[in-house]
CSV table of C-alpha atoms in Angstrom, one decimal:
chain,number,residue,atom,x,y,z
A,1,MET,CA,98.2,74.1,79.9
A,2,ASP,CA,96.2,76.5,77.7
A,3,ALA,CA,96.9,80.1,78.7
A,4,ASP,CA,93.8,81.2,76.7
A,5,PHE,CA,91.5,78.7,78.4
A,6,GLN,CA,87.8,79.1,77.8
A,7,ASP,CA,85.1,77.3,79.8
A,8,ILE,CA,84.1,73.8,78.7
A,9,ARG,CA,80.4,73.7,78.0
A,10,ILE,CA,77.7,71.1,77.4
A,11,VAL,CA,76.2,71.7,74.0
A,12,ASP,CA,73.9,68.7,73.3
A,13,LEU,CA,72.5,65.4,74.3
A,14,ASP,CA,73.7,63.1,71.5
A,15,LEU,CA,70.9,60.5,71.1
A,16,SER,CA,72.8,58.8,68.3
A,17,LYS,CA,75.3,57.5,70.7
A,18,THR,CA,72.8,56.2,73.4
A,19,THR,CA,73.3,52.6,74.1
A,20,TRP,CA,72.3,49.9,76.6
A,21,SER,CA,74.0,49.9,80.0
A,22,ARG,CA,75.8,46.9,81.4
A,23,VAL,CA,74.6,47.7,84.9
A,24,HIS,CA,71.0,46.9,84.3
A,25,GLU,CA,68.7,46.3,81.4
A,26,THR,CA,66.5,49.3,82.3
A,27,LEU,CA,69.4,51.7,82.2
A,28,ARG,CA,71.0,53.5,79.3
A,29,ILE,CA,74.4,55.1,78.7
A,30,MET,CA,73.6,58.7,77.9
A,31,PHE,CA,76.1,61.0,76.1
A,32,LEU,CA,76.4,64.7,76.7
A,33,LYS,CA,78.4,66.4,74.0
A,34,LEU,CA,81.0,69.0,75.0
A,35,ASP,CA,82.0,71.9,72.9
A,36,ARG,CA,85.6,70.6,72.9
A,37,GLU,CA,87.7,68.1,74.8
A,38,PRO,CA,89.0,69.1,78.3
A,39,PRO,CA,92.5,70.6,78.0
A,40,ASP,CA,94.4,68.2,80.2
A,41,ASN,CA,94.3,65.9,83.3
A,42,ASP,CA,94.3,68.9,85.7
A,43,TRP,CA,90.8,69.8,84.4
A,44,LEU,CA,89.6,66.2,84.8
A,45,ARG,CA,91.0,66.0,88.3
A,46,LEU,CA,89.2,69.1,89.3
A,47,PHE,CA,85.9,67.8,87.8
A,48,PHE,CA,86.0,64.6,89.8
A,49,GLU,CA,87.4,66.3,92.8
A,50,GLU,CA,84.2,68.3,93.1
A,51,ARG,CA,82.0,65.2,92.6
A,52,GLU,CA,83.7,63.5,95.5
A,53,THR,CA,82.6,66.3,97.9
A,54,ARG,CA,78.9,65.5,97.5
A,55,ILE,CA,76.7,62.5,97.6
A,56,VAL,CA,73.9,62.3,95.0
A,57,ALA,CA,71.3,59.5,94.9
A,58,ARG,CA,71.1,57.5,91.7
A,59,ARG,CA,74.7,58.2,90.6
A,60,ARG,CA,76.2,55.4,88.8
A,61,GLY,CA,79.1,55.2,86.4
A,62,LEU,CA,80.4,58.4,84.6
A,63,TRP,CA,83.2,58.8,82.0
A,64,ILE,CA,84.7,61.7,80.1
A,65,GLU,CA,86.3,60.8,76.8
A,66,ASP,CA,86.4,61.9,73.1
A,67,GLY,CA,84.6,65.1,73.8
A,68,TYR,CA,81.7,63.5,75.7
A,69,ILE,CA,80.5,63.0,79.2
A,70,SER,CA,78.8,59.6,79.4
A,71,PHE,CA,76.9,58.1,82.3
A,72,ASP,CA,74.5,55.3,83.3
A,73,SER,CA,70.9,56.6,83.8
A,74,LEU,CA,67.3,56.1,83.3
A,75,PRO,CA,66.0,58.4,80.6
A,76,ASN,CA,63.7,60.2,83.0
A,77,GLU,CA,66.5,60.9,85.4
A,78,VAL,CA,68.7,62.9,83.0
A,79,GLU,CA,67.0,66.3,83.2
A,80,ALA,CA,66.0,66.2,86.8
A,81,ILE,CA,69.1,64.6,88.5
A,82,HIS,CA,72.1,64.0,86.3
A,83,LEU,CA,72.3,67.2,84.2
A,84,PRO,CA,72.3,69.6,87.2
A,85,ASP,CA,74.7,67.4,89.1
A,86,ILE,CA,77.1,67.2,86.1
A,87,ARG,CA,76.9,71.0,85.4
A,88,ARG,CA,77.8,71.8,89.0
A,89,SER,CA,81.0,69.7,88.7
A,90,LEU,CA,81.6,71.3,85.3
A,91,ASP,CA,81.4,74.8,86.6
A,92,TYR,CA,83.8,74.0,89.5
A,93,ALA,CA,86.3,72.5,87.1
A,94,ASN,CA,86.2,75.6,84.8
A,95,ARG,CA,86.5,78.1,87.7
A,96,GLU,CA,89.4,76.3,89.5
A,97,TYR,CA,91.2,75.6,86.2
A,98,ARG,CA,91.2,79.3,85.4
A,99,LYS,CA,92.9,79.9,88.7
A,100,LEU,CA,95.4,77.2,88.1
A,101,VAL,CA,96.2,78.7,84.6
A,102,ALA,CA,96.9,82.1,86.2
A,103,GLN,CA,99.2,80.6,88.9
A,104,LYS,CA,101.1,78.7,86.2
A,105,ALA,CA,101.5,81.9,84.2
A,106,VAL,CA,103.0,83.7,87.2
A,107,GLN,CA,105.4,80.8,87.8
A,108,ARG,CA,106.5,80.7,84.1
A,109,ALA,CA,107.1,84.5,84.2
A,110,GLY,CA,109.3,84.1,87.3
A,111,GLN,CA,111.2,81.2,85.8
A,112,GLN,CA,111.8,83.2,82.6
A,113,ARG,CA,113.2,86.1,84.7
A,114,GLU,CA,115.5,83.7,86.5
A,115,ILE,CA,116.7,82.3,83.3
A,116,ALA,CA,117.4,85.7,81.8
A,117,ASP,CA,119.3,86.8,85.0
A,118,GLU,CA,121.4,83.7,84.9
A,119,ARG,CA,122.1,84.2,81.3
A,120,SER,CA,123.3,87.8,82.0
A,121,GLU,CA,125.6,86.5,84.8
A,122,LEU,CA,127.1,83.8,82.6
A,123,VAL,CA,127.7,86.3,79.8
A,124,ALA,CA,129.5,88.7,82.2
A,125,LEU,CA,131.5,85.7,83.6
A,126,ARG,CA,132.6,84.8,80.0
A,127,GLU,CA,133.8,88.3,79.4
A,128,ARG,CA,135.8,88.3,82.6
A,129,VAL,CA,137.4,85.0,81.7
A,130,ARG,CA,138.2,86.1,78.2
A,131,ALA,CA,139.8,89.3,79.6
A,132,ALA,CA,141.9,87.2,82.1
A,133,LEU,CA,143.1,84.9,79.3
A,134,ALA,CA,144.1,87.8,77.1
A,135,GLY,CA,146.0,89.5,80.0
A,136,LYS,CA,143.7,92.5,80.0
A,137,PRO,CA,142.1,94.1,83.0
A,138,PRO,CA,138.5,92.9,83.5
A,139,PRO,CA,135.8,95.3,82.5
A,140,ALA,CA,134.6,97.5,85.4
A,141,ALA,CA,131.3,96.4,86.8
A,142,THR,CA,130.1,99.9,87.5
A,143,ALA,CA,131.6,103.3,86.8
A,144,GLU,CA,132.7,105.4,89.8
A,145,PRO,CA,130.9,108.8,90.1
A,146,ALA,CA,132.9,111.8,88.8
A,147,PRO,CA,134.2,114.2,91.5
A,148,ILE,CA,132.0,117.2,92.0
A,149,ALA,CA,133.6,120.4,90.8
A,150,VAL,CA,133.6,123.3,93.3
A,151,PRO,CA,132.9,126.7,91.6
A,152,MET,CA,135.7,129.3,92.0
A,153,ALA,CA,133.2,131.9,93.4
A,154,ALA,CA,132.4,129.6,96.3
A,155,THR,CA,136.1,129.2,97.2
A,156,ALA,CA,136.8,132.9,96.9
A,157,ALA,CA,134.0,133.7,99.3
A,158,VAL,CA,135.7,131.9,102.2
A,159,PRO,CA,137.8,134.4,104.2
A,160,ALA,CA,141.4,133.5,104.7
A,161,LYS,CA,142.6,132.7,108.2
A,162,PRO,CA,144.8,135.5,109.6
A,163,ALA,CA,148.4,134.7,110.1
A,164,GLU,CA,149.5,134.3,113.7
A,165,PRO,CA,152.2,136.8,114.8
A,166,VAL,CA,155.7,135.3,114.7
A,167,ALA,CA,157.9,136.2,117.7
A,168,SER,CA,161.3,137.7,116.9
A,169,ALA,CA,164.1,135.2,116.9
A,170,THR,CA,166.4,137.6,118.8
A,171,ALA,CA,164.0,138.7,121.5
A,172,GLU,CA,164.6,135.9,124.0
A,173,PRO,CA,168.4,135.8,123.6
A,174,ALA,CA,168.7,139.6,124.1
A,175,ALA,CA,166.7,139.4,127.4
A,176,ASP,CA,168.9,136.6,128.6
A,177,ILE,CA,172.1,138.6,128.0
A,178,ALA,CA,170.7,141.6,129.9
A,179,ASN,CA,169.8,139.5,132.9
A,180,GLU,CA,173.2,137.9,132.9
A,181,PHE,CA,174.9,141.3,132.8
A,182,ASP,CA,172.8,142.6,135.7
A,183,ALA,CA,173.6,139.5,137.8
A,184,ARG,CA,177.4,139.8,137.1
A,185,ARG,CA,177.3,143.6,138.0
A,186,GLU,CA,175.6,142.9,141.3
A,187,SER,CA,178.1,140.2,142.1
A,188,LEU,CA,181.0,142.6,141.4
A,189,LYS,CA,179.4,145.2,143.6
A,190,GLN,CA,179.1,142.7,146.5
A,191,ARG,CA,182.7,141.6,146.1
A,192,PHE,CA,183.8,145.3,146.0
A,193,ARG,CA,181.9,146.1,149.2
A,194,LEU,CA,183.4,143.0,151.0
A,195,ALA,CA,186.9,144.1,149.9
A,196,LEU,CA,186.3,147.6,151.3
A,197,ASN,CA,185.0,146.3,154.6
A,198,HIS,CA,188.0,144.0,154.9
A,199,GLN,CA,190.4,146.9,154.2
A,200,ASP,CA,188.8,149.1,156.8
A,201,GLN,CA,189.0,146.4,159.4
A,202,GLU,CA,192.8,146.0,158.7
A,203,LEU,CA,193.4,149.7,159.0
A,204,LYS,CA,191.6,149.8,162.4
A,205,ARG,CA,193.8,147.0,163.7
A,206,GLY,CA,197.0,148.8,162.6
A,207,ASN,CA,196.0,152.0,164.4
A,208,ASP,CA,195.4,150.1,167.6
C-alpha cells in the first residue's frame, strides 16, 4: 500500500483502442485512460463497492486493467451517462483509499513500537541470563533513590526533651526503716505498760 498515495485521475479517451463490443453490433468498447494504474486490489474493491450501491440505466460491462477503464457503450452515451457515473465511483475509491492508507500507517506504527519494546525486553533478558551464567548479580532494573540529607541547622533547632527527675535510690528504704522503728517502739511501750499494770495488781493482792 502506497503511503504517498495520490488520487487516480482520468486523463483521456483513447480512441486508438476503441473496438467492437461482443454484446451488440451497435456498441463499442470505449477506453478511458488513467494517469497511472490503481495501487492495489483495495482500490479496485472500493471502486466496485461504490458502483454496487447505485443502479444506473444502460450500464453494461466494465473492466479496469493496464491503466485503462474500459466499458461497453454507444458513442453518444459516453459523455452524458458513463463518464459521470465512472467519475463518481473513482472519487469514492480515491477518498476511501486515503482513509485506508492512514489507518494502515497507524497500525504499522503500533506494530513497530511493539517490536521495539519486545526487542528491549529480550535484550534485558539476555543480559540477566548472561549474568546468571557468569555467577554475577543481575543488573539492577532501577536505581533506588538516595536518602535525603537533613541539614545540621534543622536538627539543632529542635529543643531537647528535658530529663525526668530520678528518685533517690535510698529514699524509700530510709522511710521503711523509720516506720519499722516507730512500730517497734510503740510495741515496747505497750508491753511495758502491761507489765506495770500486772505488777500493781500483784502488789494490791499482797497487801490484802
